[in-house]
Tab-separated table of C-alpha atoms and ligand atoms in Angstrom:
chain	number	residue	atom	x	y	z
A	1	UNK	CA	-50.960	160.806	92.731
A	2	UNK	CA	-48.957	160.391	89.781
A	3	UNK	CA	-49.659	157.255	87.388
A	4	UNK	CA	-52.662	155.346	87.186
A	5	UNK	CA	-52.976	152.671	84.924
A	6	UNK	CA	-56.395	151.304	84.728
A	7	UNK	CA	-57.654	148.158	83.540
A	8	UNK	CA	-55.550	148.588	80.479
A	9	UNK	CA	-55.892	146.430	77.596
A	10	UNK	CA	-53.270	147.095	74.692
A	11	UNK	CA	-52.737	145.918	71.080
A	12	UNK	CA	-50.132	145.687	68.656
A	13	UNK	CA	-50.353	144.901	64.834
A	14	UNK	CA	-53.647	143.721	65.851
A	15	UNK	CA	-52.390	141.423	68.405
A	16	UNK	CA	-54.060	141.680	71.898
A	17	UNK	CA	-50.726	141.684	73.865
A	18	UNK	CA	-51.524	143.867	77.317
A	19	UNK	CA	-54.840	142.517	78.852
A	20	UNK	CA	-56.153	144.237	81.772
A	21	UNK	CA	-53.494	145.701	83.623
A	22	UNK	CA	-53.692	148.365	86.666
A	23	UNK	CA	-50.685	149.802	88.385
A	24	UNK	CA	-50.419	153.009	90.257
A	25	UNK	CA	-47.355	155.199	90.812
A	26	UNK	CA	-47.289	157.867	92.990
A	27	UNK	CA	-44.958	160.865	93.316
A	28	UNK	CA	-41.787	159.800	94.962
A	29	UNK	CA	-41.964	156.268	94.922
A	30	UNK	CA	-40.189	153.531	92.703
A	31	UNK	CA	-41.508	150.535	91.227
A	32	UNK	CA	-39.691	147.313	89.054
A	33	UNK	CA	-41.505	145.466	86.270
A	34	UNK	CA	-40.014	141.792	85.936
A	35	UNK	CA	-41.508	138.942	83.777
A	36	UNK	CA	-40.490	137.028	81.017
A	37	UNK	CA	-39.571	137.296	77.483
A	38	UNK	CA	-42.768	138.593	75.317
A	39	UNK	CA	-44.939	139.342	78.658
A	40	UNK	CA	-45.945	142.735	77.218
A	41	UNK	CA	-43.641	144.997	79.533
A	42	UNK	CA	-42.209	146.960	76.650
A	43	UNK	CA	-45.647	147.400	75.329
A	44	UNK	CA	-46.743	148.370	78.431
A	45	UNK	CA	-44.670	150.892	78.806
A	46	UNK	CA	-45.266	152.325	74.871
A	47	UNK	CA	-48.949	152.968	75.246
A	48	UNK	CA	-48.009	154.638	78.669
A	49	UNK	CA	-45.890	156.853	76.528
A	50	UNK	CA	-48.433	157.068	73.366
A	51	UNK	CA	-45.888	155.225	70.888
A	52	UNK	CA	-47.890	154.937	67.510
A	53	UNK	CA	-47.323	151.247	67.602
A	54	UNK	CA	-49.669	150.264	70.315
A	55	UNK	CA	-53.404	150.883	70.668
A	56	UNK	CA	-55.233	150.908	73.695
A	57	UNK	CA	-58.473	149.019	73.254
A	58	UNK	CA	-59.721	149.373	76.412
A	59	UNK	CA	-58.752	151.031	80.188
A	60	UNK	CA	-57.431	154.037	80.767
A	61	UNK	CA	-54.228	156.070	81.628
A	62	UNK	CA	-54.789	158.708	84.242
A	63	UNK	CA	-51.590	161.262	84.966
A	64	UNK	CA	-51.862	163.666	87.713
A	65	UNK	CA	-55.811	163.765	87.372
A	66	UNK	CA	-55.745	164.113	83.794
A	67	UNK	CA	-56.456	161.226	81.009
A	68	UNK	CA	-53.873	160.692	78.518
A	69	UNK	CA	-54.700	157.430	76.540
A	70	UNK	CA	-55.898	160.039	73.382
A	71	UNK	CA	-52.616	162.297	73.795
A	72	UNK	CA	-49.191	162.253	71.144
A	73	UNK	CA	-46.478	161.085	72.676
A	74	UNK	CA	-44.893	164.386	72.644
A	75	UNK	CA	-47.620	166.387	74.753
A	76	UNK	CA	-47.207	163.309	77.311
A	77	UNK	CA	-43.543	164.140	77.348
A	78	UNK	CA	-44.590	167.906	77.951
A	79	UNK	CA	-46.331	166.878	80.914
A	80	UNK	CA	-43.562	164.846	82.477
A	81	UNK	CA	-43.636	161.217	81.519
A	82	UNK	CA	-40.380	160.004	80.050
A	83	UNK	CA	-39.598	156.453	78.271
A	84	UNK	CA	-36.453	155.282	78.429
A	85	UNK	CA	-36.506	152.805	75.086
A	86	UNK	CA	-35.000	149.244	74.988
A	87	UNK	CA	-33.360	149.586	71.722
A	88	UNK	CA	-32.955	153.602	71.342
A	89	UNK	CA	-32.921	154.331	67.869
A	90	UNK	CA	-30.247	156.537	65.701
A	91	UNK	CA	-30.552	160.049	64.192
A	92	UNK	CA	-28.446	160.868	61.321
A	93	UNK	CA	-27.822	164.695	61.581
A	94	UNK	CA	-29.023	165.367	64.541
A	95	UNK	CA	-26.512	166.413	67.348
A	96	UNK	CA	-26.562	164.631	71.012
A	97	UNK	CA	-26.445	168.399	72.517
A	98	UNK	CA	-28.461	170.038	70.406
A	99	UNK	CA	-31.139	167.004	70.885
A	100	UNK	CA	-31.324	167.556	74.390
A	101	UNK	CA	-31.366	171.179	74.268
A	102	UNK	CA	-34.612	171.303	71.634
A	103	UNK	CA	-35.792	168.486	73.894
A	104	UNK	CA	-35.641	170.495	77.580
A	105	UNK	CA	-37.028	173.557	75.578
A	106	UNK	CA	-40.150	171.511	74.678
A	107	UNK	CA	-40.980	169.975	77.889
A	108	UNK	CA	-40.303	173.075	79.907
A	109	UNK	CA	-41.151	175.378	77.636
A	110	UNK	CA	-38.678	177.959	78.110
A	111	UNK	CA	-35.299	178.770	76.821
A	112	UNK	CA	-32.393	177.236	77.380
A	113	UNK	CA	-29.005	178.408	79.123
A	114	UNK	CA	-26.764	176.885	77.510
A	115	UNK	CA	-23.901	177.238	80.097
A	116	UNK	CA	-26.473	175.652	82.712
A	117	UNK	CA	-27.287	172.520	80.294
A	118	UNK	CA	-23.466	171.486	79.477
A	119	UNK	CA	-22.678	172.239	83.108
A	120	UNK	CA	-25.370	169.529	83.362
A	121	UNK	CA	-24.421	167.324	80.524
A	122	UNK	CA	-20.838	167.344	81.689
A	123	UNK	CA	-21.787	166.467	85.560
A	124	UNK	CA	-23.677	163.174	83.714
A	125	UNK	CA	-20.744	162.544	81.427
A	126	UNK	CA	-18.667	162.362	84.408
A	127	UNK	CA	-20.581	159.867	86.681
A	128	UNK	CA	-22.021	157.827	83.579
A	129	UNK	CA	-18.334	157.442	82.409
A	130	UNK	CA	-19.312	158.568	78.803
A	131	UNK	CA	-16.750	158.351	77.027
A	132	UNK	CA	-15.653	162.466	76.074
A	133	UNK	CA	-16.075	162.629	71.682
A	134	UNK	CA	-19.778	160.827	72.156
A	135	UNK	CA	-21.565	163.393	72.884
A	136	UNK	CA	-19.828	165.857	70.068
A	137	UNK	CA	-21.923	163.060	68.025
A	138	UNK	CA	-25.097	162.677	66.202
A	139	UNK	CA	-27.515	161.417	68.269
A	140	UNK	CA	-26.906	157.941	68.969
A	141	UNK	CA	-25.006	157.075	65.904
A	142	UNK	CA	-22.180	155.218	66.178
A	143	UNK	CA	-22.810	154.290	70.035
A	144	UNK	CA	-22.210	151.215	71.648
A	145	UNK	CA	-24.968	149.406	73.029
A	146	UNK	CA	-23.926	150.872	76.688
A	147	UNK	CA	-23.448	154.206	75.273
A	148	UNK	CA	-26.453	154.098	74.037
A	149	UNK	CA	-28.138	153.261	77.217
A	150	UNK	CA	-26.276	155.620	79.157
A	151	UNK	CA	-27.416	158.400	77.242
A	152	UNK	CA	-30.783	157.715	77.335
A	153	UNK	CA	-30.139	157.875	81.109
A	154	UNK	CA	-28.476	161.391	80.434
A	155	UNK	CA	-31.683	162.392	78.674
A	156	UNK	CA	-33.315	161.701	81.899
A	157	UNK	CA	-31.204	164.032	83.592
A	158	UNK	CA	-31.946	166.442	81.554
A	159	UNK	CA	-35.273	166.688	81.392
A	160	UNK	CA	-36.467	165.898	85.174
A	161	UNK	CA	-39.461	164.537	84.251
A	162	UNK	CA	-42.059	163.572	86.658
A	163	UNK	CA	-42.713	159.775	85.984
A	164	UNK	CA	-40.131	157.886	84.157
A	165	UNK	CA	-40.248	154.411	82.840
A	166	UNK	CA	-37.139	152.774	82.009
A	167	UNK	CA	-37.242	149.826	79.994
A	168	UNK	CA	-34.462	147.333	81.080
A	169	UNK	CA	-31.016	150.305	81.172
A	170	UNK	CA	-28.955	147.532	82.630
A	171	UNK	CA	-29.136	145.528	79.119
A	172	UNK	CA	-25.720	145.114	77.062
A	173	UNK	CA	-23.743	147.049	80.062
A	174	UNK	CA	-20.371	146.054	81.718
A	175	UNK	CA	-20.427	145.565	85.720
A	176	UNK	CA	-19.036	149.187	86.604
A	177	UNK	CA	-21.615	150.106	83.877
A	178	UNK	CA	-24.660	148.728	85.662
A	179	UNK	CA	-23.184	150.466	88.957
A	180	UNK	CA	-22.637	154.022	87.418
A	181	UNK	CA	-26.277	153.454	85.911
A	182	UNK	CA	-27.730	152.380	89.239
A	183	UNK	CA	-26.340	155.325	91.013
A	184	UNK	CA	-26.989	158.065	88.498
A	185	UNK	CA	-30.883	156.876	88.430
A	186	UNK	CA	-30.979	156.674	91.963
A	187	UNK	CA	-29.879	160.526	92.264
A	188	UNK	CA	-31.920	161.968	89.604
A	189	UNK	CA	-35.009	160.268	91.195
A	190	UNK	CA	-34.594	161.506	94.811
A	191	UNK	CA	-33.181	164.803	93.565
A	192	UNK	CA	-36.570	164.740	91.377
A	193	UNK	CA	-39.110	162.973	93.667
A	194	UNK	CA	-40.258	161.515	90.743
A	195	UNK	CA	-42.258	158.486	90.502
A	196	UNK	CA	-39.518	155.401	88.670
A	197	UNK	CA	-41.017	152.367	86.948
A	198	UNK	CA	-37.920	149.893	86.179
A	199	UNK	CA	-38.218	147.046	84.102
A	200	UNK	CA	-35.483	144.547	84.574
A	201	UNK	CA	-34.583	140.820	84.204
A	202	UNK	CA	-31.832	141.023	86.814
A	203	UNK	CA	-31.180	141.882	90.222
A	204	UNK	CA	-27.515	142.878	89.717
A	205	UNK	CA	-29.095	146.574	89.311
A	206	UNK	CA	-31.219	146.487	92.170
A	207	UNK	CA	-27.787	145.557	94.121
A	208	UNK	CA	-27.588	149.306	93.929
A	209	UNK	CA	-31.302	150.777	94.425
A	210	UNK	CA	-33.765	150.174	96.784
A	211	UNK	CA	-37.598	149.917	94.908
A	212	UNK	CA	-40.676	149.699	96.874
A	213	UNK	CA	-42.836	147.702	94.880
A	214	UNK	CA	-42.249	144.564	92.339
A	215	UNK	CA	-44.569	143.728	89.929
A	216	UNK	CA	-44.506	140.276	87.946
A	217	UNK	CA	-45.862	140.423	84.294
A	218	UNK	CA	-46.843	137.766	82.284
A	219	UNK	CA	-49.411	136.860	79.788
A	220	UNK	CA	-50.173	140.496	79.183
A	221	UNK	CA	-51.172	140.467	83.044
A	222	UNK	CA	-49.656	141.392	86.326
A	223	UNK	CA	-49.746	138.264	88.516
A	224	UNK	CA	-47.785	139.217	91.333
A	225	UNK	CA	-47.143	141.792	93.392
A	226	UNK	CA	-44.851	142.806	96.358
A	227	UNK	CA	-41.341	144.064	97.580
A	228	UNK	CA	-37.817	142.813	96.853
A	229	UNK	CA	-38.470	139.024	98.347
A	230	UNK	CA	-40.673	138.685	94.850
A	231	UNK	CA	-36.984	139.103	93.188
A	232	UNK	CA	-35.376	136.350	95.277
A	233	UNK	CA	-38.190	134.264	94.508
A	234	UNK	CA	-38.028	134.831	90.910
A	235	UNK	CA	-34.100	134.008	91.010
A	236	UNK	CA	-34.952	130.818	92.646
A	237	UNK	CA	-37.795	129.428	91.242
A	238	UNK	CA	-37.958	131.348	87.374
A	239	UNK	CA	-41.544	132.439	85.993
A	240	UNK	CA	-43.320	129.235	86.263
A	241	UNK	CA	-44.144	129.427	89.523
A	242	UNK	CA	-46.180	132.431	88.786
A	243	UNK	CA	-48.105	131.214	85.767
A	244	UNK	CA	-49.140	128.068	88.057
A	245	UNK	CA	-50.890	130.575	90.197
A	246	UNK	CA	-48.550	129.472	93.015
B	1	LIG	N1	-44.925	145.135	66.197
B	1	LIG	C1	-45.309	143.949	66.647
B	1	LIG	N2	-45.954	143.066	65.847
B	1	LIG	C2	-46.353	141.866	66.307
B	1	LIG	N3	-46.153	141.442	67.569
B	1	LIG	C3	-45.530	142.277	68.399
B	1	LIG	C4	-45.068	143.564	68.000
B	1	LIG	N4	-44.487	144.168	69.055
B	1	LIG	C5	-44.566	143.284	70.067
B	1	LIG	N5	-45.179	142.152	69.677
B	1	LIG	C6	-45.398	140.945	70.480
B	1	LIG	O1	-45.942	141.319	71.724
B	1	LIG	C7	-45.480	140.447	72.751
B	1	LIG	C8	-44.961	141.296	73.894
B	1	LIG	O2	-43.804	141.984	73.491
B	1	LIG	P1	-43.040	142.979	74.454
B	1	LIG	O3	-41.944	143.596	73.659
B	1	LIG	O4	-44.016	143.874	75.092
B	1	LIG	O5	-42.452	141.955	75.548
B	1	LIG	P2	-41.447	142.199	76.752
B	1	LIG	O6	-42.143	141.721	77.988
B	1	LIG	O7	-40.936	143.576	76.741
B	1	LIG	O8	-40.277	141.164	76.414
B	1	LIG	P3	-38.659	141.265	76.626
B	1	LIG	O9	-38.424	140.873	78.055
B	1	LIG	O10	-38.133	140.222	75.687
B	1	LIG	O11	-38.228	142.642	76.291
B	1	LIG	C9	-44.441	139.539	72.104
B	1	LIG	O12	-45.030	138.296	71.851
B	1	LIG	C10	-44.091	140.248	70.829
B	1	LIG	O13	-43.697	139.341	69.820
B	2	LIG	MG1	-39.129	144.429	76.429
């Protein structure tokens, strides 16, 4: 077992906005998050990760037997959970590399090689299609929207974690963008066994990956669940089925 979420109920700015959701991941296997704008999915996925904006007011967060609701979001990341953000911020002064070396050497606790982490960097670079002079940059300043993503995605490779959430990394990218994407989280999850929660709008992604489980949010709840014939259904009938109850 990797991820349970239990009965979680989650506010923001003193704003109920999660109320009462349970999911569980397990090791290995890959879930998608859909539902519509302002459903809580990116708050969801915060208080997984402990971001100081949200506050869990109720429910708990159980990872690999172990609570983590009252943990900072940087001892979760030293366990193995790993957010990818919506809108990843900028750094001024802080390196790309150096960023992911300080960030390996805090979730696995040991020292770096260097030559094995740009041998790994570079291998990313490659299939991502990151553009060579963006990395050599501070971290995330200056990058395109798709840069941006794709080196949150790099981060991920980096840092194997055990559960990773990634909040919508098809957003803002081209078509061969959303492709390289796809396949690079495909590989770093089977290479990794880890568990995958993706939240998406589309299912140009998923052209490319093959989840198990689909989860529709909305309200602050999860009102459906299934496999990849939810997605169709979404494409063809929008939200409102699901808020009918239908
Ligand atoms: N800091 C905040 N202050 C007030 N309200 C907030 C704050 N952050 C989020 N919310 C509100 O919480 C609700 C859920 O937002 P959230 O970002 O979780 O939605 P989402 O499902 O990720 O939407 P999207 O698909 O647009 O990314 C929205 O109504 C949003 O306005
Ligand atoms: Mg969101």
């Amino acid at each position: 077992m990797a991820l349970e979420i239990k009965d979680l109920h989650v506010e923001v700015e003193g704003k109920d906005i999660v109320k009462g959701v349970n999911l569980m991941i397990n090791d290995g296997e890959f879930h998608v998050l859909m539902g519509h704008n302002g459903s809580g999915k990116t708050t969801l996925a915060k208080a997984v990760m402990g971001h100081p904006s949200t506050k869990i007011k109720a429910g708990d967060i159980i990872f690999n037997g172990q609570s983590v609701k009252d943990l900072t979001a940087d001892k979760r990341a030293k366990l193995g959970i790993f957010l990818e953000f919506q809108a990843p911020v900028e750094v001024e002064g802080v390196g790309f590399v150096n960023f992911l070396r300080a960030a390996r050497e805090s979730t696995s606790g040991s020292t770096v090689d260097m030559k094995q982490l740009m041998g790994e960097i570079r291998d990313y670079t490659d299939k991502l299609a990151i553009a060579g002079g963006v990395i050599g940059r501070s971290l995330n300043q200056g990058f395109s929207g798709g840069e941006k993503k794709k080196a949150e995605i790099l981060q991920m490779a980096v840092l194997k974690p055990k559960l990773a959430i990634l909040d919508e990394p098809d957003s803002g990218l081209d078509i061969d963008a959303v492709k390289a994407v796809a396949q690079s989280i495909s590989e770093i999850y089977k290479k990794q066994k880890m568990g995958l929660l993706l939240i998406t709008h589309y299912s140009r992604i998923l052209n490319y990956m093959e989840p198990q489980f689909v989860h529709v949010m909305a309200g602050g709840k999860i009102v459906a669940n299934g496999g990849k014939e939810l997605i169709q259904k979404l494409e063809k009938e929008g939200y409102e089925s699901f808020y009918n109850g239908k």
